Amino acid sequence: MKIAILHGPRDLRIEERPLDTANLQPDQIWVKTEISALKIGTDRGNYEGAEQVPGAPDYPRWVGDSNLGMVRGVGRAVTRFRVGDRVVSRYYHQSEYIARESESIVKVPEAVHPEDGVFAHLYTLSAHCYRKAFFRPGENVAVLGLGVLGLGAVALGPLFGARVVGLGNSPVRLKMAERMGAPAALLSDDPDLETRLDAFTDGVGIDLVILTANPWPAFRTAVQIVRPNGRVSIVSLLGRGEPPLDFNPLAMEWFYNKGISLIAVSQQAGYLYPTPENRFDDIRACAHTLSLMAEGRLEPKRLITHRFHYTGMVEAYEMAFHREKSMLGVIFSWD
């Protein structure tokens, strides 16, 4: 099989590796990849050699975590999947793989277009930004950072009952936020931003900020614009690849005096009505995301700006490295 391996900063190679598909264990499935997607923020940081994320592998390492493919073989004890099922997983940029049935792999409904389905796990992370912060319908939500993850949060907001405003640093991204369902989209460096947000919320304020951007100035904006006793749902890797801070990120006027909550969108979300098993584990939450796609209410493929064959992967990563603003949704075909 072919797999993308990053040997060091900006040293990405497509390599051939053996894969024994003839001797599956009872609980294993064999999947051939159709398409994989580029998660620009995190993948770009890995590619350019930014600060290593704790627990992440060192070089040489795999890249990517959005993979959609077709099941080509199953072990004798497998019950969740059958040969011919289309599935989405968090596997890497590779042409095929063998996985355990128990892993975060979800069957894609027939009604879901593959170019939507490949983003299912990423959009599920967007949904987790709401769940982890105990979002309630009717709240005002500002999504700060309008990459694929942020625009996923924008698109999900109206489905969850949120009044969403998108905040970004590019007019192109603002238009995309409006296209994905935001009733308002504003430049994050607008000198009148707080006045505009006050008008958007009729003076109530922003209840929840979903922060998807890594730079520290974005964090500063988030804690400035959230209302007193509001919360900031942080799904970004704050400060990764950024110069040292020129301000106190927990300054009293933003954090203590306002009584805000800073929430890491990681690990399991709280739930007031627990079930014997995690009601919103990776598999169930992703299945819910896919159901919204099957119903035609969620269409990540509208964000796709670039389609590459896997042999053009280095070109795509170089575009991301150079911060090509026209680049948003990126997929690689493995045919």
Coordinates of N, CA, C and O in Angstrom, one line a residue, residues 214-321:
N214 N -5.2 29.2 15.9 CA -4.1 29.0 16.8 C -3.4 30.3 17.3 O -2.9 30.3 18.5
P215 N -3.3 31.4 16.5 CA -2.5 32.5 17.0 C -3.0 33.2 18.3 O -4.3 33.2 18.5
W216 N -2.1 33.6 19.1 CA -2.5 34.3 20.4 C -3.4 35.5 20.2 O -4.3 35.7 21.0
P217 N -3.2 36.3 19.2 CA -4.1 37.4 19.0 C -5.6 37.0 18.9 O -6.5 37.7 19.3
A218 N -5.8 35.8 18.3 CA -7.2 35.3 18.2 C -7.7 35.0 19.6 O -8.9 35.2 19.9
F219 N -6.9 34.4 20.4 CA -7.3 34.1 21.8 C -7.7 35.4 22.5 O -8.7 35.5 23.2
R220 N -6.8 36.4 22.3 CA -7.1 37.7 23.0 C -8.5 38.3 22.5 O -9.3 38.7 23.3
T221 N -8.7 38.2 21.2 CA -10.0 38.6 20.7 C -11.2 37.8 21.4 O -12.2 38.4 21.8
A222 N -11.0 36.5 21.5 CA -12.0 35.6 22.0 C -12.4 36.0 23.5 O -13.6 36.2 23.8
V223 N -11.4 36.3 24.3 CA -11.7 36.6 25.7 C -12.2 38.0 25.9 O -12.9 38.3 26.8
Q224 N -11.9 38.9 24.9 CA -12.4 40.2 24.9 C -13.9 40.3 24.5 O -14.6 41.1 25.1
I225 N -14.3 39.5 23.5 CA -15.6 39.7 23.0 C -16.7 38.9 23.7 O -17.9 39.1 23.6
V226 N -16.3 37.8 24.5 CA -17.3 37.0 25.2 C -17.9 37.8 26.3 O -17.2 38.6 26.9
R227 N -19.1 37.6 26.6 CA -19.8 38.3 27.6 C -19.3 37.9 29.0 O -18.8 36.8 29.2
P228 N -19.6 38.7 30.0 CA -19.3 38.2 31.4 C -20.0 36.9 31.7 O -21.2 36.8 31.3
N229 N -19.3 36.0 32.3 CA -19.8 34.7 32.7 C -20.1 33.8 31.4 O -20.7 32.7 31.5
G230 N -19.6 34.3 30.3 CA -19.6 33.4 29.1 C -18.5 32.4 29.1 O -17.8 32.2 30.0
R231 N -18.4 31.7 27.9 CA -17.3 30.7 27.9 C -16.7 30.7 26.5 O -17.3 31.1 25.5
V232 N -15.4 30.2 26.4 CA -14.7 30.1 25.2 C -14.3 28.7 25.0 O -13.7 28.0 25.8
S233 N -14.8 28.1 23.9 CA -14.6 26.7 23.6 C -13.4 26.6 22.7 O -13.4 27.1 21.6
I234 N -12.3 26.1 23.2 CA -11.0 26.2 22.5 C -10.6 24.8 21.9 O -10.3 23.9 22.6
V235 N -10.7 24.8 20.5 CA -10.4 23.6 19.8 C -9.1 23.8 19.1 O -8.6 22.8 18.5
S236 N -8.5 25.0 19.1 CA -7.2 25.2 18.4 C -6.1 24.8 19.3 O -6.2 24.5 20.5
L237 N -4.9 24.8 18.7 CA -3.7 24.5 19.4 C -3.0 25.8 19.7 O -2.1 26.2 18.9
L238 N -3.4 26.4 20.8 CA -3.0 27.8 21.0 C -1.5 28.0 21.0 O -0.8 27.3 21.7
G239 N -1.0 29.0 20.3 CA 0.4 29.4 20.3 C 1.3 28.5 19.4 O 2.5 28.8 19.4
R240 N 0.7 27.4 18.8 CA 1.6 26.5 18.1 C 2.2 27.3 16.9 O 1.5 27.8 16.0
G241 N 3.5 27.3 16.8 CA 4.2 28.0 15.7 C 4.2 29.5 15.8 O 4.5 30.2 14.8
E242 N 3.7 30.1 16.9 CA 3.6 31.5 17.1 C 4.8 32.0 17.9 O 5.4 31.3 18.7
P243 N 5.2 33.3 17.7 CA 6.2 33.9 18.5 C 5.8 34.1 20.0 O 4.6 33.9 20.3
P244 N 6.7 34.3 20.9 CA 6.4 34.4 22.4 C 5.3 35.5 22.6 O 5.1 36.5 21.8
L245 N 4.5 35.3 23.6 CA 3.4 36.2 24.0 C 3.9 37.6 24.3 O 5.0 37.8 24.9
D246 N 3.1 38.6 23.9 CA 3.4 40.0 24.4 C 2.3 40.5 25.3 O 2.1 41.7 25.5
F247 N 1.5 39.5 25.9 CA 0.4 39.9 26.8 C 0.2 38.7 27.8 O 0.6 37.6 27.5
N248 N -0.5 39.0 28.8 CA -0.9 37.9 29.8 C -2.2 37.3 29.3 O -3.2 37.9 29.3
P249 N -2.2 36.0 29.0 CA -3.4 35.4 28.4 C -4.5 35.2 29.5 O -5.7 35.0 29.1
L250 N -4.1 35.3 30.8 CA -5.1 35.2 31.8 C -5.2 36.6 32.6 O -5.4 36.6 33.8
A251 N -5.1 37.7 31.9 CA -5.2 39.0 32.5 C -6.5 39.1 33.3 O -7.6 38.6 32.8
M252 N -6.5 39.7 34.4 CA -7.7 39.8 35.3 C -8.9 40.4 34.6 O -10.1 40.0 34.8
E253 N -8.7 41.4 33.8 CA -9.8 42.1 33.2 C -10.5 41.2 32.2 O -11.7 41.4 31.9
W254 N -9.9 40.2 31.6 CA -10.5 39.3 30.7 C -11.0 38.0 31.3 O -12.0 37.5 30.9
F255 N -10.2 37.5 32.2 CA -10.6 36.2 32.8 C -11.3 36.2 34.1 O -12.4 35.9 34.2
Y256 N -10.6 36.7 35.1 CA -11.1 36.7 36.5 C -12.3 37.6 36.6 O -13.4 37.2 37.1
N257 N -12.1 38.9 36.3 CA -13.2 39.9 36.5 C -14.4 39.6 35.7 O -15.5 39.9 36.1
K258 N -14.3 39.0 34.5 CA -15.4 38.6 33.7 C -16.1 37.3 34.1 O -17.2 36.9 33.7
G259 N -15.3 36.5 34.9 CA -15.9 35.2 35.3 C -16.1 34.2 34.2 O -17.0 33.4 34.3
I260 N -15.3 34.3 33.1 CA -15.5 33.4 32.0 C -14.9 32.0 32.2 O -14.1 31.8 33.1
S261 N -15.4 31.1 31.4 CA -14.8 29.7 31.4 C -14.1 29.5 30.1 O -14.6 29.7 29.0
L262 N -12.9 28.9 30.3 CA -12.1 28.5 29.1 C -12.2 27.0 29.0 O -11.8 26.3 30.0
I263 N -12.7 26.4 27.9 CA -13.0 25.0 27.8 C -12.1 24.4 26.7 O -12.1 24.8 25.6
A264 N -11.4 23.3 27.1 CA -10.6 22.6 26.1 C -11.5 21.6 25.4 O -12.1 20.7 26.1
V265 N -11.6 21.7 24.1 CA -12.5 20.8 23.4 C -11.7 19.5 23.1 O -11.2 19.2 22.0
S266 N -11.6 18.7 24.2 CA -10.8 17.5 24.1 C -11.4 16.5 25.2 O -12.1 17.0 26.1
Q267 N -11.2 15.2 25.0 CA -11.8 14.3 25.9 C -13.3 14.3 25.9 O -13.9 15.0 25.0
Q268 N -13.9 13.6 26.8 CA -15.4 13.4 26.8 C -16.1 14.6 27.4 O -15.6 15.3 28.3
A269 N -17.2 15.0 26.8 CA -18.1 16.0 27.3 C -18.9 15.6 28.4 O -19.3 14.4 28.5
G270 N -19.3 16.5 29.3 CA -20.2 16.2 30.4 C -21.6 15.9 29.9 O -22.0 16.4 28.8
Y271 N -22.4 15.2 30.6 CA -23.8 14.9 30.2 C -24.6 14.8 31.5 O -24.3 14.0 32.4
L272 N -25.7 15.5 31.5 CA -26.6 15.6 32.7 C -27.4 14.3 32.9 O -27.8 13.9 34.0
Y273 N -27.6 13.5 31.8 CA -28.4 12.3 31.8 C -27.6 11.2 31.3 O -27.9 10.7 30.2
P274 N -26.7 10.7 32.1 CA -25.7 9.7 31.6 C -26.4 8.3 31.2 O -27.4 8.0 31.8
T275 N -25.8 7.6 30.3 CA -26.2 6.3 29.9 C -25.1 5.3 30.3 O -24.0 5.8 30.6
P276 N -25.4 4.0 30.3 CA -24.3 3.1 30.7 C -23.1 3.2 29.9 O -22.0 3.0 30.4
E277 N -23.2 3.5 28.6 CA -22.1 3.8 27.7 C -22.1 5.3 27.4 O -23.2 6.0 27.5
N278 N -21.0 5.8 26.9 CA -20.9 7.2 26.5 C -21.9 7.5 25.4 O -21.7 7.0 24.3
R279 N -22.9 8.3 25.7 CA -24.0 8.6 24.7 C -23.4 9.2 23.4 O -23.9 9.0 22.3
F280 N -22.4 10.1 23.6 CA -21.8 10.8 22.4 C -20.3 10.4 22.3 O -19.5 11.3 22.2
D281 N -20.0 9.1 22.3 CA -18.7 8.7 22.0 C -18.4 9.0 20.5 O -19.2 9.5 19.7
D282 N -17.1 8.7 20.1 CA -16.7 9.1 18.7 C -17.6 8.5 17.6 O -18.0 9.1 16.7
I283 N -18.0 7.2 17.9 CA -18.8 6.5 16.8 C -20.2 7.1 16.8 O -20.7 7.4 15.7
R284 N -20.9 7.2 17.9 CA -22.2 7.7 17.9 C -22.3 9.1 17.5 O -23.2 9.5 16.8
A285 N -21.4 10.0 17.9 CA -21.4 11.4 17.5 C -21.2 11.5 16.0 O -21.8 12.3 15.3
C286 N -20.2 10.7 15.5 CA -20.0 10.7 14.0 C -21.2 10.2 13.2 O -21.5 10.8 12.2
A287 N -21.9 9.2 13.8 CA -23.1 8.7 13.1 C -24.1 9.8 13.0 O -24.9 9.9 12.0
H288 N -24.2 10.6 14.1 CA -25.2 11.7 14.1 C -24.8 12.7 13.0 O -25.7 13.2 12.3
T289 N -23.6 13.1 12.9 CA -23.1 14.0 11.9 C -23.5 13.5 10.5 O -24.0 14.2 9.6
L290 N -23.2 12.2 10.3 CA -23.5 11.6 9.0 C -25.1 11.6 8.7 O -25.5 11.8 7.6
S291 N -25.9 11.5 9.8 CA -27.3 11.5 9.6 C -27.7 12.9 9.1 O -28.7 13.0 8.2
L292 N -27.1 14.0 9.6 CA -27.4 15.3 9.1 C -27.0 15.5 7.6 O -27.7 16.1 6.9
M293 N -25.9 14.8 7.2 CA -25.5 14.8 5.8 C -26.5 14.1 5.0 O -26.9 14.5 3.9
A294 N -26.9 12.9 5.5 CA -27.9 12.1 4.7 C -29.2 12.8 4.5 O -29.9 12.6 3.5
E295 N -29.6 13.7 5.4 CA -30.8 14.4 5.3 C -30.7 15.7 4.5 O -31.6 16.4 4.3
G296 N -29.5 15.9 4.0 CA -29.2 17.1 3.1 C -29.1 18.4 3.9 O -29.1 19.5 3.3
R297 N -28.9 18.3 5.2 CA -28.8 19.5 6.0 C -27.4 20.0 6.3 O -27.2 21.1 6.8
L298 N -26.4 19.2 5.9 CA -25.0 19.5 6.1 C -24.2 19.0 4.9 O -24.2 17.9 4.6
E299 N -23.6 20.0 4.3 CA -22.9 19.7 3.0 C -21.4 20.3 3.1 O -21.1 21.3 2.5
P300 N -20.5 19.6 3.7 CA -19.1 20.0 3.7 C -18.5 20.2 2.4 O -17.6 21.0 2.2
K301 N -19.0 19.4 1.4 CA -18.3 19.5 0.0 C -18.5 20.9 -0.6 O -17.7 21.2 -1.5
R302 N -19.4 21.7 -0.1 CA -19.5 23.1 -0.5 C -18.2 23.9 -0.2 O -18.0 24.9 -0.8
L303 N -17.4 23.4 0.7 CA -16.2 24.1 1.1 C -15.0 23.7 0.3 O -13.9 24.3 0.4
I304 N -15.2 22.6 -0.6 CA -14.0 22.1 -1.3 C -13.6 23.1 -2.4 O -14.4 23.5 -3.2
T305 N -12.3 23.5 -2.3 CA -11.7 24.4 -3.2 C -10.7 23.8 -4.1 O -10.4 24.2 -5.2
H306 N -10.1 22.6 -3.7 CA -9.0 22.0 -4.4 C -9.2 20.5 -4.3 O -9.4 19.9 -3.2
R307 N -9.0 19.8 -5.5 CA -9.0 18.4 -5.6 C -7.7 17.9 -6.2 O -7.4 18.4 -7.3
F308 N -7.0 17.0 -5.6 CA -5.7 16.6 -6.1 C -5.8 15.0 -6.1 O -6.4 14.4 -5.4
H309 N -5.0 14.5 -7.1 CA -4.6 13.1 -7.0 C -3.6 13.0 -5.9 O -2.9 13.9 -5.6
Y310 N -3.5 11.8 -5.2 CA -2.6 11.7 -4.1 C -1.1 12.0 -4.5 O -0.3 12.4 -3.7
T311 N -0.8 11.8 -5.8 CA 0.6 12.1 -6.2 C 0.9 13.6 -6.2 O 2.0 14.0 -6.3
G312 N -0.1 14.4 -6.1 CA 0.1 15.9 -6.0 C 0.0 16.4 -4.6 O -0.2 17.6 -4.3
M313 N 0.1 15.5 -3.6 CA 0.0 15.9 -2.2 C 1.0 16.9 -1.7 O 0.7 17.9 -1.0
V314 N 2.3 16.8 -2.2 CA 3.3 17.7 -1.8 C 2.9 19.1 -2.2 O 3.1 20.1 -1.5
E315 N 2.4 19.2 -3.4 CA 2.0 20.6 -4.0 C 0.9 21.2 -3.1 O 1.0 22.4 -2.7
A316 N 0.0 20.3 -2.6 CA -1.1 20.8 -1.8 C -0.5 21.3 -0.4 O -0.9 22.4 0.1
Y317 N 0.3 20.5 0.2 CA 0.9 20.9 1.5 C 1.8 22.2 1.3 O 1.8 23.0 2.2
E318 N 2.4 22.4 0.2 CA 3.2 23.6 0.0 C 2.3 24.8 -0.1 O 2.6 25.9 0.4
M319 N 1.2 24.6 -0.8 CA 0.2 25.7 -0.8 C -0.3 26.1 0.5 O -0.4 27.3 0.9
A320 N -0.6 25.1 1.4 CA -1.0 25.4 2.7 C 0.2 26.0 3.5 O -0.1 27.0 4.3
F321 N 1.4 25.6 3.3 CA 2.6 26.2 4.0 C 2.7 27.7 3.7 O 3.0 28.5 4.5

